[in-house]
Short mmCIF file of N, CA and C and ligand atoms in Angstrom, two decimals:
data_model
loop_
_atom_site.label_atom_id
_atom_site.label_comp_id
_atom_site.label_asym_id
_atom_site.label_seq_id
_atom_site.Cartn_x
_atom_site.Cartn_y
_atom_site.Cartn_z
N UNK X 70 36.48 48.80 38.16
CA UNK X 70 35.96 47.48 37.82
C UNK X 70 34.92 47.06 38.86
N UNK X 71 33.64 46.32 38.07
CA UNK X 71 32.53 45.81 39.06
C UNK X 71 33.09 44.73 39.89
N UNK X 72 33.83 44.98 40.89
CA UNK X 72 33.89 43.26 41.22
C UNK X 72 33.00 42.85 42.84
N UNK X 73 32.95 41.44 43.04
CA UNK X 73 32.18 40.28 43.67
C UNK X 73 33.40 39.61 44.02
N UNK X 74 32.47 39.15 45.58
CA UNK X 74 33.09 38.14 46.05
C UNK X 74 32.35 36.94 46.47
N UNK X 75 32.26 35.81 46.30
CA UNK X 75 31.39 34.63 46.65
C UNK X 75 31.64 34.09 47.93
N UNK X 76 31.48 33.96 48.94
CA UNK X 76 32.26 33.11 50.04
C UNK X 76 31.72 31.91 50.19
N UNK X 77 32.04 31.18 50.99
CA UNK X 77 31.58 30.05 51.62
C UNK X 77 32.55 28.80 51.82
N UNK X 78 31.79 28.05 52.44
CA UNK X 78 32.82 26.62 52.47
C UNK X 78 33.02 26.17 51.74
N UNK X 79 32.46 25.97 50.67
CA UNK X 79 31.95 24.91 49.46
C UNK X 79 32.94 23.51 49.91
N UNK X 80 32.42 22.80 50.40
CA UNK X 80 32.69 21.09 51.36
C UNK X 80 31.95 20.19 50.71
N UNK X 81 31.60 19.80 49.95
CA UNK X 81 32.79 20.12 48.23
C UNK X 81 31.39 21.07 47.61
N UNK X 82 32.19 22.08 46.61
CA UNK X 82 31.11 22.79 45.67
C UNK X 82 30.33 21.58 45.08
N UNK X 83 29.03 22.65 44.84
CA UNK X 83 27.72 21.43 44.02
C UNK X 83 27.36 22.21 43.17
N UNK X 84 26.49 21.75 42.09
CA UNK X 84 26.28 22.27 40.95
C UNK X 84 25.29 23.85 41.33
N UNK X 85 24.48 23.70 42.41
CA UNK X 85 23.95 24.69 42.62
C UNK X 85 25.04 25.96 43.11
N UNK X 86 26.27 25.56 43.48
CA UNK X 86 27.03 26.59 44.02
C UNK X 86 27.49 27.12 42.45
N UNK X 87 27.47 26.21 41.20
CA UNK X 87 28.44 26.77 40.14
C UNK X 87 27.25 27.13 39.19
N UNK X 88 25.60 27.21 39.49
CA UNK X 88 24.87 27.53 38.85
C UNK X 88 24.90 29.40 39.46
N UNK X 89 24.99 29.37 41.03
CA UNK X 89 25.00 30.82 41.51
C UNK X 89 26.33 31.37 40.25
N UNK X 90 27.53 31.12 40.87
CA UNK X 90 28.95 31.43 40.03
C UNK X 90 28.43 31.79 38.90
N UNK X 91 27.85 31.21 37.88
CA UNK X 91 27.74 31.48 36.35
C UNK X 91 26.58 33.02 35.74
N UNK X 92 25.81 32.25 37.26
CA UNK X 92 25.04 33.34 36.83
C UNK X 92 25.37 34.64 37.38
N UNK X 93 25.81 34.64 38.72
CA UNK X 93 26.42 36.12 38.98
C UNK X 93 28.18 36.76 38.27
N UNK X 94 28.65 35.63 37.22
CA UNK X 94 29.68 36.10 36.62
C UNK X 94 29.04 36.86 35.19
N UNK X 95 28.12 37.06 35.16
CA UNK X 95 27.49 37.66 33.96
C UNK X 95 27.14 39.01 34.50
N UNK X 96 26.71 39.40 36.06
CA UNK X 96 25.99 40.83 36.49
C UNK X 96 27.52 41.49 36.80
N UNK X 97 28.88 41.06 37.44
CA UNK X 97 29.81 41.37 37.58
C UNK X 97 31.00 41.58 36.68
N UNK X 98 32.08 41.95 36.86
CA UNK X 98 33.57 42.24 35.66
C UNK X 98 34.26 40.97 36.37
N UNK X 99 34.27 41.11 37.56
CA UNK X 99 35.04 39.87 38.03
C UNK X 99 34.49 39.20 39.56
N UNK X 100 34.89 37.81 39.30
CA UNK X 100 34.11 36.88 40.71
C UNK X 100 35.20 36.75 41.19
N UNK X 101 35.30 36.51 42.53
CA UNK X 101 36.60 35.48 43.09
C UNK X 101 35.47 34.72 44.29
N UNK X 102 35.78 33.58 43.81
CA UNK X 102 35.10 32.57 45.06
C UNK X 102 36.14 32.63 46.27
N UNK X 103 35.91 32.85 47.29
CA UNK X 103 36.50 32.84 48.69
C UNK X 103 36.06 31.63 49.43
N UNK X 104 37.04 30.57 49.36
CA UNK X 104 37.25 29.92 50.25
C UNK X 104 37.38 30.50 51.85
N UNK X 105 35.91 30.18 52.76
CA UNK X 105 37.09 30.44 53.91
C UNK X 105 36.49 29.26 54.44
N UNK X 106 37.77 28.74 55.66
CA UNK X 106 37.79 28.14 56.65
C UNK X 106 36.36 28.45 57.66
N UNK X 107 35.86 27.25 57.64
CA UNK X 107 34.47 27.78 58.71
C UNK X 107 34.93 26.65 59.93
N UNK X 108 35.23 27.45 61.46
CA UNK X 108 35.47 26.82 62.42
C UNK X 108 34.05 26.35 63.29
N UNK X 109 32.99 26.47 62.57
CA UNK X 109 32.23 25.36 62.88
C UNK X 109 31.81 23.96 62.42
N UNK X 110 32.29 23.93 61.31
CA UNK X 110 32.15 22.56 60.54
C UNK X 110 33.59 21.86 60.56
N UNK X 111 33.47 20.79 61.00
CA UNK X 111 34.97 19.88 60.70
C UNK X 111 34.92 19.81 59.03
N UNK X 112 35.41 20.14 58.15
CA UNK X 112 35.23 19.70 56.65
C UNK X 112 35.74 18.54 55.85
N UNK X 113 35.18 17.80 55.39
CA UNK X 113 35.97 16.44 54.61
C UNK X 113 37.34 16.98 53.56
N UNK X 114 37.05 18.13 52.94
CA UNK X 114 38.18 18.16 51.90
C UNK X 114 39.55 19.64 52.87
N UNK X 115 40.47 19.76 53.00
CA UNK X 115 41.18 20.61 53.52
C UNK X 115 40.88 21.95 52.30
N UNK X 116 41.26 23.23 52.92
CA UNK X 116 40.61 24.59 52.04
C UNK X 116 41.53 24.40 51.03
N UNK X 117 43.15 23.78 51.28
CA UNK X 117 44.00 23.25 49.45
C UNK X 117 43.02 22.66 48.05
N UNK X 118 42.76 21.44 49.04
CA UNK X 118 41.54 20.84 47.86
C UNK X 118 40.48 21.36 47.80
N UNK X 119 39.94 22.38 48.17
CA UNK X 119 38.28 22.84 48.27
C UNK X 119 39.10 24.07 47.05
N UNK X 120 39.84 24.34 47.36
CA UNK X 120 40.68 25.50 46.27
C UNK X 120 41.22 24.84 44.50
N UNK X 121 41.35 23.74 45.06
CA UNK X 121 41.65 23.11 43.32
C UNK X 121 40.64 22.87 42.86
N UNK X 122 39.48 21.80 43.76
CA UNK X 122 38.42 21.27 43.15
C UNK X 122 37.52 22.44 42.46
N UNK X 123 37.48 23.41 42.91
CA UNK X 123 36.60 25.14 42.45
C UNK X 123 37.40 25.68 41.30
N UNK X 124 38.99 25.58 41.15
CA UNK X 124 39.67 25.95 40.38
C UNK X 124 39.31 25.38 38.79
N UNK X 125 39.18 24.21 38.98
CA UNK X 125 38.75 22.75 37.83
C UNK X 125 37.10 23.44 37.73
N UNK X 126 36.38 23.59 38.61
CA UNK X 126 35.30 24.07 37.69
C UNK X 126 34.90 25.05 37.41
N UNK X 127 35.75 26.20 37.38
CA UNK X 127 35.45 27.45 36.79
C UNK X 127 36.16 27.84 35.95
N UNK X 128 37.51 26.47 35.10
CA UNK X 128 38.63 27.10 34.99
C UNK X 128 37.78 27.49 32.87
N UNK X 129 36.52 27.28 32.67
CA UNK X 129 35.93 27.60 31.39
C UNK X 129 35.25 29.09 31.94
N UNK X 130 35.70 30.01 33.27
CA UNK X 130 34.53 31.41 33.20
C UNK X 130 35.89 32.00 33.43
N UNK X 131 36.35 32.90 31.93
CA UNK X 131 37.40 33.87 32.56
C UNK X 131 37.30 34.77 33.50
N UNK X 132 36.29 35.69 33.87
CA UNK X 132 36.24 36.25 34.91
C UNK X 132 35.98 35.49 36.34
N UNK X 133 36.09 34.31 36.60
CA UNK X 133 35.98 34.22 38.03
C UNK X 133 37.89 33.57 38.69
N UNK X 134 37.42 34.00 39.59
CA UNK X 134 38.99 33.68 40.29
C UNK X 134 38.63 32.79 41.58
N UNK X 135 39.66 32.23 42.03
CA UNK X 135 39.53 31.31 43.33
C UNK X 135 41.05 31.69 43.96
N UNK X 136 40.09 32.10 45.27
CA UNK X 136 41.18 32.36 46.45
C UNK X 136 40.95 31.36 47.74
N UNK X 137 41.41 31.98 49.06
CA UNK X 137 41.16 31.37 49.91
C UNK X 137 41.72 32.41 51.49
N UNK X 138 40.73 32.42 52.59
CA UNK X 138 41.27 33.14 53.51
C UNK X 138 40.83 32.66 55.07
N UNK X 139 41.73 32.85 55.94
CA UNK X 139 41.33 32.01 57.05
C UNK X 139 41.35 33.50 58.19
N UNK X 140 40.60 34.02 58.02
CA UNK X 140 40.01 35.33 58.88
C UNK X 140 38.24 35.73 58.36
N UNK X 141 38.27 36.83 58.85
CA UNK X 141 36.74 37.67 58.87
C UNK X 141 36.59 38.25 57.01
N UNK X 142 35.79 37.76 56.44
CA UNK X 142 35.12 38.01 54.77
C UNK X 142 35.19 39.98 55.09
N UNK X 143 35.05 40.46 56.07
CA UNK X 143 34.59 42.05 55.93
C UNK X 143 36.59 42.16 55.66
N UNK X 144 37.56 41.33 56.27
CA UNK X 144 39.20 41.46 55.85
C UNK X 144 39.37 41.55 54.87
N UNK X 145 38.80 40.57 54.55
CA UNK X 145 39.42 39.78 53.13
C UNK X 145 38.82 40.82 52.00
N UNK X 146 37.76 41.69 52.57
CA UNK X 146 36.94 42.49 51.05
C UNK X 146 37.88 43.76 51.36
N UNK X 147 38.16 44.31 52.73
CA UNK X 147 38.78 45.42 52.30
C UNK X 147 40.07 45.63 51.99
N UNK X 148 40.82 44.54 51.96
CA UNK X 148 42.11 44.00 51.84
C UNK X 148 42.70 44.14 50.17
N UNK X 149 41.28 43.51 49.51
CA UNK X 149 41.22 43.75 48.15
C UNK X 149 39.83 44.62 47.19
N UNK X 150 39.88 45.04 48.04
CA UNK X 150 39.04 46.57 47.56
C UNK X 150 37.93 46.06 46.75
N UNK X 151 37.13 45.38 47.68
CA UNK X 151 35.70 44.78 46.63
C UNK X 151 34.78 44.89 47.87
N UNK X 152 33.35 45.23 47.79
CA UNK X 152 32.71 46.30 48.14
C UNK X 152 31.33 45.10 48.13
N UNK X 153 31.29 44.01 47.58
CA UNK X 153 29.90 43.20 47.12
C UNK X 153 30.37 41.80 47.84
N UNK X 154 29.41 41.19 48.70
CA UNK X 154 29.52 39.58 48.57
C UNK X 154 28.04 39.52 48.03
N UNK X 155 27.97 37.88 47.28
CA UNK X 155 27.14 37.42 46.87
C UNK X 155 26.80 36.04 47.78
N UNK X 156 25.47 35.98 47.59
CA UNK X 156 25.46 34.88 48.86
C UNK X 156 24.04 34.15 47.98
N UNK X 157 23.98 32.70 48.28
CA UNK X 157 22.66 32.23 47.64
C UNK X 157 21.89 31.90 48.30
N UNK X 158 20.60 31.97 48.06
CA UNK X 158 19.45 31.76 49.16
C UNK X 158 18.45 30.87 48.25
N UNK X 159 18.36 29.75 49.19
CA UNK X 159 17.46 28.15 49.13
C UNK X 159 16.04 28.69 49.36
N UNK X 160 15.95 27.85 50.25
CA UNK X 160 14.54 27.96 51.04
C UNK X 160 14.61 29.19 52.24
N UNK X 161 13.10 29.13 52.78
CA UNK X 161 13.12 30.42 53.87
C UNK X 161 14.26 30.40 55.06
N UNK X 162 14.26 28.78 55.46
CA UNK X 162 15.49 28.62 56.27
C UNK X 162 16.95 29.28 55.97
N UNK X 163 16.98 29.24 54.83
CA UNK X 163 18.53 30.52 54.82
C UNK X 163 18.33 31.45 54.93
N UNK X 164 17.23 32.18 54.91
CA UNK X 164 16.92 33.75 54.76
C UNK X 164 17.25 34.38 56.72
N UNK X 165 17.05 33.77 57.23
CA UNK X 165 17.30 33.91 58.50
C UNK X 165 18.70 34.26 59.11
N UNK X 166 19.27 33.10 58.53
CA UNK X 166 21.14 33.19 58.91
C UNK X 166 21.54 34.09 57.74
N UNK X 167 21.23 33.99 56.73
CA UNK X 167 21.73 35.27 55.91
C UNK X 167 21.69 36.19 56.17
N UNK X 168 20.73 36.94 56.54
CA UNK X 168 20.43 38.41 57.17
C UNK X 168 20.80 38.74 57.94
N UNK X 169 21.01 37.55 58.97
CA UNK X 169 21.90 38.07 60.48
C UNK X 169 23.43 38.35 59.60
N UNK X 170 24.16 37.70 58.74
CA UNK X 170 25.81 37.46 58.42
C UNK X 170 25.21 38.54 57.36
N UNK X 171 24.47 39.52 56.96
CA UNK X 171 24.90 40.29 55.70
C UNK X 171 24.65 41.95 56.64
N UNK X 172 23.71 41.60 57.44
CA UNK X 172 23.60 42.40 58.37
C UNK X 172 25.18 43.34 59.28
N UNK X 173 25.57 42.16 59.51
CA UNK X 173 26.55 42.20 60.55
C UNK X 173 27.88 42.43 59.99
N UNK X 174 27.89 41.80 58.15
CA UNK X 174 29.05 42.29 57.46
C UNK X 174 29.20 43.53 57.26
N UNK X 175 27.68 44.14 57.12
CA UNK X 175 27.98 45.93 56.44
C UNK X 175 27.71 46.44 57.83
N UNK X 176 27.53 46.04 58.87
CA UNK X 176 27.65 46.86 60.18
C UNK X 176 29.61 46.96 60.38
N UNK X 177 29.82 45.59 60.85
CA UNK X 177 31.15 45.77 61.14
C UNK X 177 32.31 46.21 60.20
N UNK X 178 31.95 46.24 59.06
CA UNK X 178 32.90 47.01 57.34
C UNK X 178 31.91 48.59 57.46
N UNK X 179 31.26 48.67 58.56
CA UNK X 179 31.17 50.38 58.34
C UNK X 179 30.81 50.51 56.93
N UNK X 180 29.24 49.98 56.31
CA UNK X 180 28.79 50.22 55.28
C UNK X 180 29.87 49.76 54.36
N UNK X 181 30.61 49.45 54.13
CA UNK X 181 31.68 49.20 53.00
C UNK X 181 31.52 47.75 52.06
N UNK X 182 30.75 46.64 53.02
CA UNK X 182 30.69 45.46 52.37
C UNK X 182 29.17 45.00 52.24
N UNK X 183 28.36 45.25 51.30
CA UNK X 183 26.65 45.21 50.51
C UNK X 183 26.89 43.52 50.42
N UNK X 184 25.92 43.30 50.69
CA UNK X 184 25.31 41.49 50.52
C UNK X 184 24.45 41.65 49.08
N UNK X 185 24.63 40.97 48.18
CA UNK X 185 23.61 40.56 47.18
C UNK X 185 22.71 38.98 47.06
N UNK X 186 21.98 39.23 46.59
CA UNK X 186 21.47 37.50 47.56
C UNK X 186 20.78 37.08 46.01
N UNK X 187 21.07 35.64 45.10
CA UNK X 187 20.48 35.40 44.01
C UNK X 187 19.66 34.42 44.66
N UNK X 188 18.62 34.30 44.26
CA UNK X 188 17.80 32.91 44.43
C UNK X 188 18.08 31.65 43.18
N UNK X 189 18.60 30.85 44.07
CA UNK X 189 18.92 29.33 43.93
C UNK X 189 17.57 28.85 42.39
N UNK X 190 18.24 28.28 41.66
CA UNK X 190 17.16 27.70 40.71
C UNK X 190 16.62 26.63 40.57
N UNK X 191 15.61 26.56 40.70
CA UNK X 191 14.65 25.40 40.96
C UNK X 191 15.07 24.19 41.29
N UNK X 192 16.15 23.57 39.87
CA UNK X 192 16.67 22.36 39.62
C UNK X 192 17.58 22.04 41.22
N UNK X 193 18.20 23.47 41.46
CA UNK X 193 19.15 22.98 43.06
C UNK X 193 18.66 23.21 44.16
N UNK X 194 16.92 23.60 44.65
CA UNK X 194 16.75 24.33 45.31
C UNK X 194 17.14 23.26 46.67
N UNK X 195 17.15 21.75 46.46
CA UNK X 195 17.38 20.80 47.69
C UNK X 195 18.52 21.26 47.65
N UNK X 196 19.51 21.23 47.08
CA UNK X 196 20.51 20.63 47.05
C UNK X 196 21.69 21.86 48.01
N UNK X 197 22.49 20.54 49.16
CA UNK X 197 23.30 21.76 49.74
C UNK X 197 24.75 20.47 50.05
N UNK X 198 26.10 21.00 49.80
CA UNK X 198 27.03 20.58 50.67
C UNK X 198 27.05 19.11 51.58
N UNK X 199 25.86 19.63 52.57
CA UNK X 199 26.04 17.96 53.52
C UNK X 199 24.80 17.03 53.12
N UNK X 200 23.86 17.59 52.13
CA UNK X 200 23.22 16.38 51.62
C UNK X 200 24.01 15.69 50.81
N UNK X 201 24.89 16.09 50.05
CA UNK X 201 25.70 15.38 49.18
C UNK X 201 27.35 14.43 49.69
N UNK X 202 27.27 14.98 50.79
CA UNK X 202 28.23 14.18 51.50
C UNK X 202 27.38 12.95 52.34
N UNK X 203 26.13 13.31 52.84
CA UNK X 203 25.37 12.43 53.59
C UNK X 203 25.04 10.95 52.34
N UNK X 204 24.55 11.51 51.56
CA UNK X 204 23.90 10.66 50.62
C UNK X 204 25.03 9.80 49.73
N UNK X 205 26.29 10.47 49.70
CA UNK X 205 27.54 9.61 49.49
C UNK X 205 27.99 8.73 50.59
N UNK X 206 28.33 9.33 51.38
CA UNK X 206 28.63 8.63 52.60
C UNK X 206 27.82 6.59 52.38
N UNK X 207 26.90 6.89 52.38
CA UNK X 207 26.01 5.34 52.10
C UNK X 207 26.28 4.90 50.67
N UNK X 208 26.65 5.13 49.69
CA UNK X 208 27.02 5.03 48.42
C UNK X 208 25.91 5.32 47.51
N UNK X 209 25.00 6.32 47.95
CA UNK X 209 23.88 6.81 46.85
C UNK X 209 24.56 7.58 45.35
N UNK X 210 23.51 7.97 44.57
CA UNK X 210 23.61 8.11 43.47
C UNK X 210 23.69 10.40 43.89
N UNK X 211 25.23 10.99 43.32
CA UNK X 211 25.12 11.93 43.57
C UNK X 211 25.78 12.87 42.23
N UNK X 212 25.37 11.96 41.34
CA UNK X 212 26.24 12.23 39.82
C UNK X 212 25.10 13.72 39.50
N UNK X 213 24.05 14.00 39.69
CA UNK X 213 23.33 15.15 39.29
C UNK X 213 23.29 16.27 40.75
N UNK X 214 24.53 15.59 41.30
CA UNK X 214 24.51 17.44 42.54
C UNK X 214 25.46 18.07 42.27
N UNK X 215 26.67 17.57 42.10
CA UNK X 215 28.49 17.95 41.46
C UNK X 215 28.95 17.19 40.40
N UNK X 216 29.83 18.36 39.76
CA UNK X 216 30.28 17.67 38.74
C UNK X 216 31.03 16.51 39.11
N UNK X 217 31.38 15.65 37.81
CA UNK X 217 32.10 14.27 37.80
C UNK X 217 33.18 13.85 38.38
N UNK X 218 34.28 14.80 38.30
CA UNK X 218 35.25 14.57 38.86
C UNK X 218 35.22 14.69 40.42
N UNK X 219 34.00 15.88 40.95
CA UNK X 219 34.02 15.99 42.16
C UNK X 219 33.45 14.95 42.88
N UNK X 220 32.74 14.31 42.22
CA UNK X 220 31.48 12.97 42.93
C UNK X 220 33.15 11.88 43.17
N UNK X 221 33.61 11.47 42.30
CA UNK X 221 34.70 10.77 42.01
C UNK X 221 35.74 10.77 43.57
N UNK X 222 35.74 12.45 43.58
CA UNK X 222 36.71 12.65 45.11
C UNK X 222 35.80 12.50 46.15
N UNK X 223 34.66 13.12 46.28
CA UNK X 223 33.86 12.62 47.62
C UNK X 223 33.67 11.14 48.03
N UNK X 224 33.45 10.53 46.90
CA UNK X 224 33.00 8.50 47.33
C UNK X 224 34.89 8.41 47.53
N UNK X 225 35.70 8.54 47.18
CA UNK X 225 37.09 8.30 47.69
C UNK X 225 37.26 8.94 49.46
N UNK X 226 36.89 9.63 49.25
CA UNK X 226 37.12 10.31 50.75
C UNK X 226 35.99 9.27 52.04
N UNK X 227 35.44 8.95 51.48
CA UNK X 227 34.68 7.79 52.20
C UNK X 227 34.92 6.17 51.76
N UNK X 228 35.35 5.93 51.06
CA UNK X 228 36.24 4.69 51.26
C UNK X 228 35.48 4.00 49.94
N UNK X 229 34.54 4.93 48.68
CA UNK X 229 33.89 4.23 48.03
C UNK X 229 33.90 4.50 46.54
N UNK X 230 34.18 3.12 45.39
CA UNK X 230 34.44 3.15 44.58
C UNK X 230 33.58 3.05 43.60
N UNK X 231 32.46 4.47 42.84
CA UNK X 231 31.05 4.76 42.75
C UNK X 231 31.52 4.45 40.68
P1 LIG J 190 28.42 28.33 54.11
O1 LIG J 190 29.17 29.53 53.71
O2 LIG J 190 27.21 28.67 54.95
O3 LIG J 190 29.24 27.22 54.64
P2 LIG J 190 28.17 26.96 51.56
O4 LIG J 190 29.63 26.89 51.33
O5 LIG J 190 27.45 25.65 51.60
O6 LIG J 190 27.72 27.81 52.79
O7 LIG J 190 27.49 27.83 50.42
C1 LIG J 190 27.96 29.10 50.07
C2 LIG J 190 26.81 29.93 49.53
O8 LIG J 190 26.14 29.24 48.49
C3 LIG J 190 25.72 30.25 50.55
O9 LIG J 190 25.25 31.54 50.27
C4 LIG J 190 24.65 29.24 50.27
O10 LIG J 190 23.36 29.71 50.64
C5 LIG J 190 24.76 29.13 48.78
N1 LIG J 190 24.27 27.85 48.27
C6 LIG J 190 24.55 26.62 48.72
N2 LIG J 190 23.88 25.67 48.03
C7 LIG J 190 23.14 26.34 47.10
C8 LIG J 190 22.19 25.95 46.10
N3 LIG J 190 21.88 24.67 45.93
N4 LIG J 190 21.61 26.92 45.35
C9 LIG J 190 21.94 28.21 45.57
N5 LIG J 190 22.78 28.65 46.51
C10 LIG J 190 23.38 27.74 47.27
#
C-alpha cells in the first residue's frame, strides 16, 4: 500500500492544511495526519483537541487517518512502515526551513523517510495557523481560514463569542 504521512502542529488546522489533505489523499492509498507536539510553540488547543478537531474534518475522506506522537516524525514513520511525509510549501520563506527538516529527516532515517512538498493554492497561500489565532485573538472575521466549527473553538479559547 502507497501510504503518507502529513505532520505538523495544526494549532488549529486551516482550510489550507485540509486543501493540502484532500489533495494529497487522491496521489496516496492512505494519509494519516500526525499530530506532533512541537516544543517550540506553547499551543492554544492540547494535541487531544488538535486530534478531534482534524478527526471532524476529515471524517468525509476515507482514506485519511489521524494520529498523534510526541517524539522524532523519522520514529513515528518507521514504527509504522511509511516511507513518505508530505509537507506544504507557502511562500519562499518555507522553502528554507523545509529543506533543512526534509533534509535532515532522510539523513537521520538513513534514506528511509522522502519529503514530498505540494504547493499551497492560491486561495491559502496567506493563510497559516498563527495568523488565524492572531486575527481571532482581536475578534476579526476568520470564517474563510477554518472550517465552522473550528472558528467557533478558537474565539472560545480566547474568551470570544463570534
Ligand atoms: P509546523 O509543522 O511547522 O508547525 P503547521 O502545523 O502549521 O506547521 O503546518 C503543517 C504543514 O502544512 C507544513 O508543511 C506547512 O507548510 C503546511 N501548511 C500550513 N499552512 C498551509 C497553507 N495555507 N497552504 C499549504 N500548506 C500549508
Amino acid at each position: 500500500m502507497n501510504k503518507a504521512i502529513y505532520p505538523g502542529s495544526f494549532d488549529p488546522m486551516t482550510n489550507g492544511h485540509l486543501d493540502i489533505i484532500k489533495r494529497a489523499s487522491k496521489m496516496f492509498d492512505e494519509i494519516t495526519v500526525c499530530i506532533l507536539k512541537n516544543t517550540a510553540k506553547t499551543p492554544l488547543f492540547s494535541v487531544e483537541d488538535r486530534v478531534k478537531i482534524m478527526e471532524n474534518a476529515v471524517k468525509d475522506l476515507p482514506n485519511v487517518k489521524v494520529d498523534s506522537f510526541d517524539g522524532l516524525l523519522i520514529d513515528y514513520a518507521a514504527a509504522n512502515d511509511v516511507h513518505v511525509a508530505i509537507r506544504g510549501l507557502r511562500a519562499v520563506t518555507d522553502f528554507e526551513y523545509e529543506l533543512q527538516i526534509a533534509q535532515t529527516n532522510r539523513k537521520f532515517s538513513k534514506d528511509n523517510l522522502d519529503t514530498v512538498f505540494l504547493i499551497t493554492s492560491l486561495e491559502y497561500a496567506y493563510l497559516s495557523s498563527s495568523t488565524v489565532k492572531e486575527i481571532a485573538r482581536y475578534g476579526g472575521d476568520i470564517s474563510e481560514c477554518v472550517p465552522e466549527d473550528v472558528a467557533k473553538l478558537v474565539y472560545e479559547k480566547f474568551g470570544r463569542v463570534n
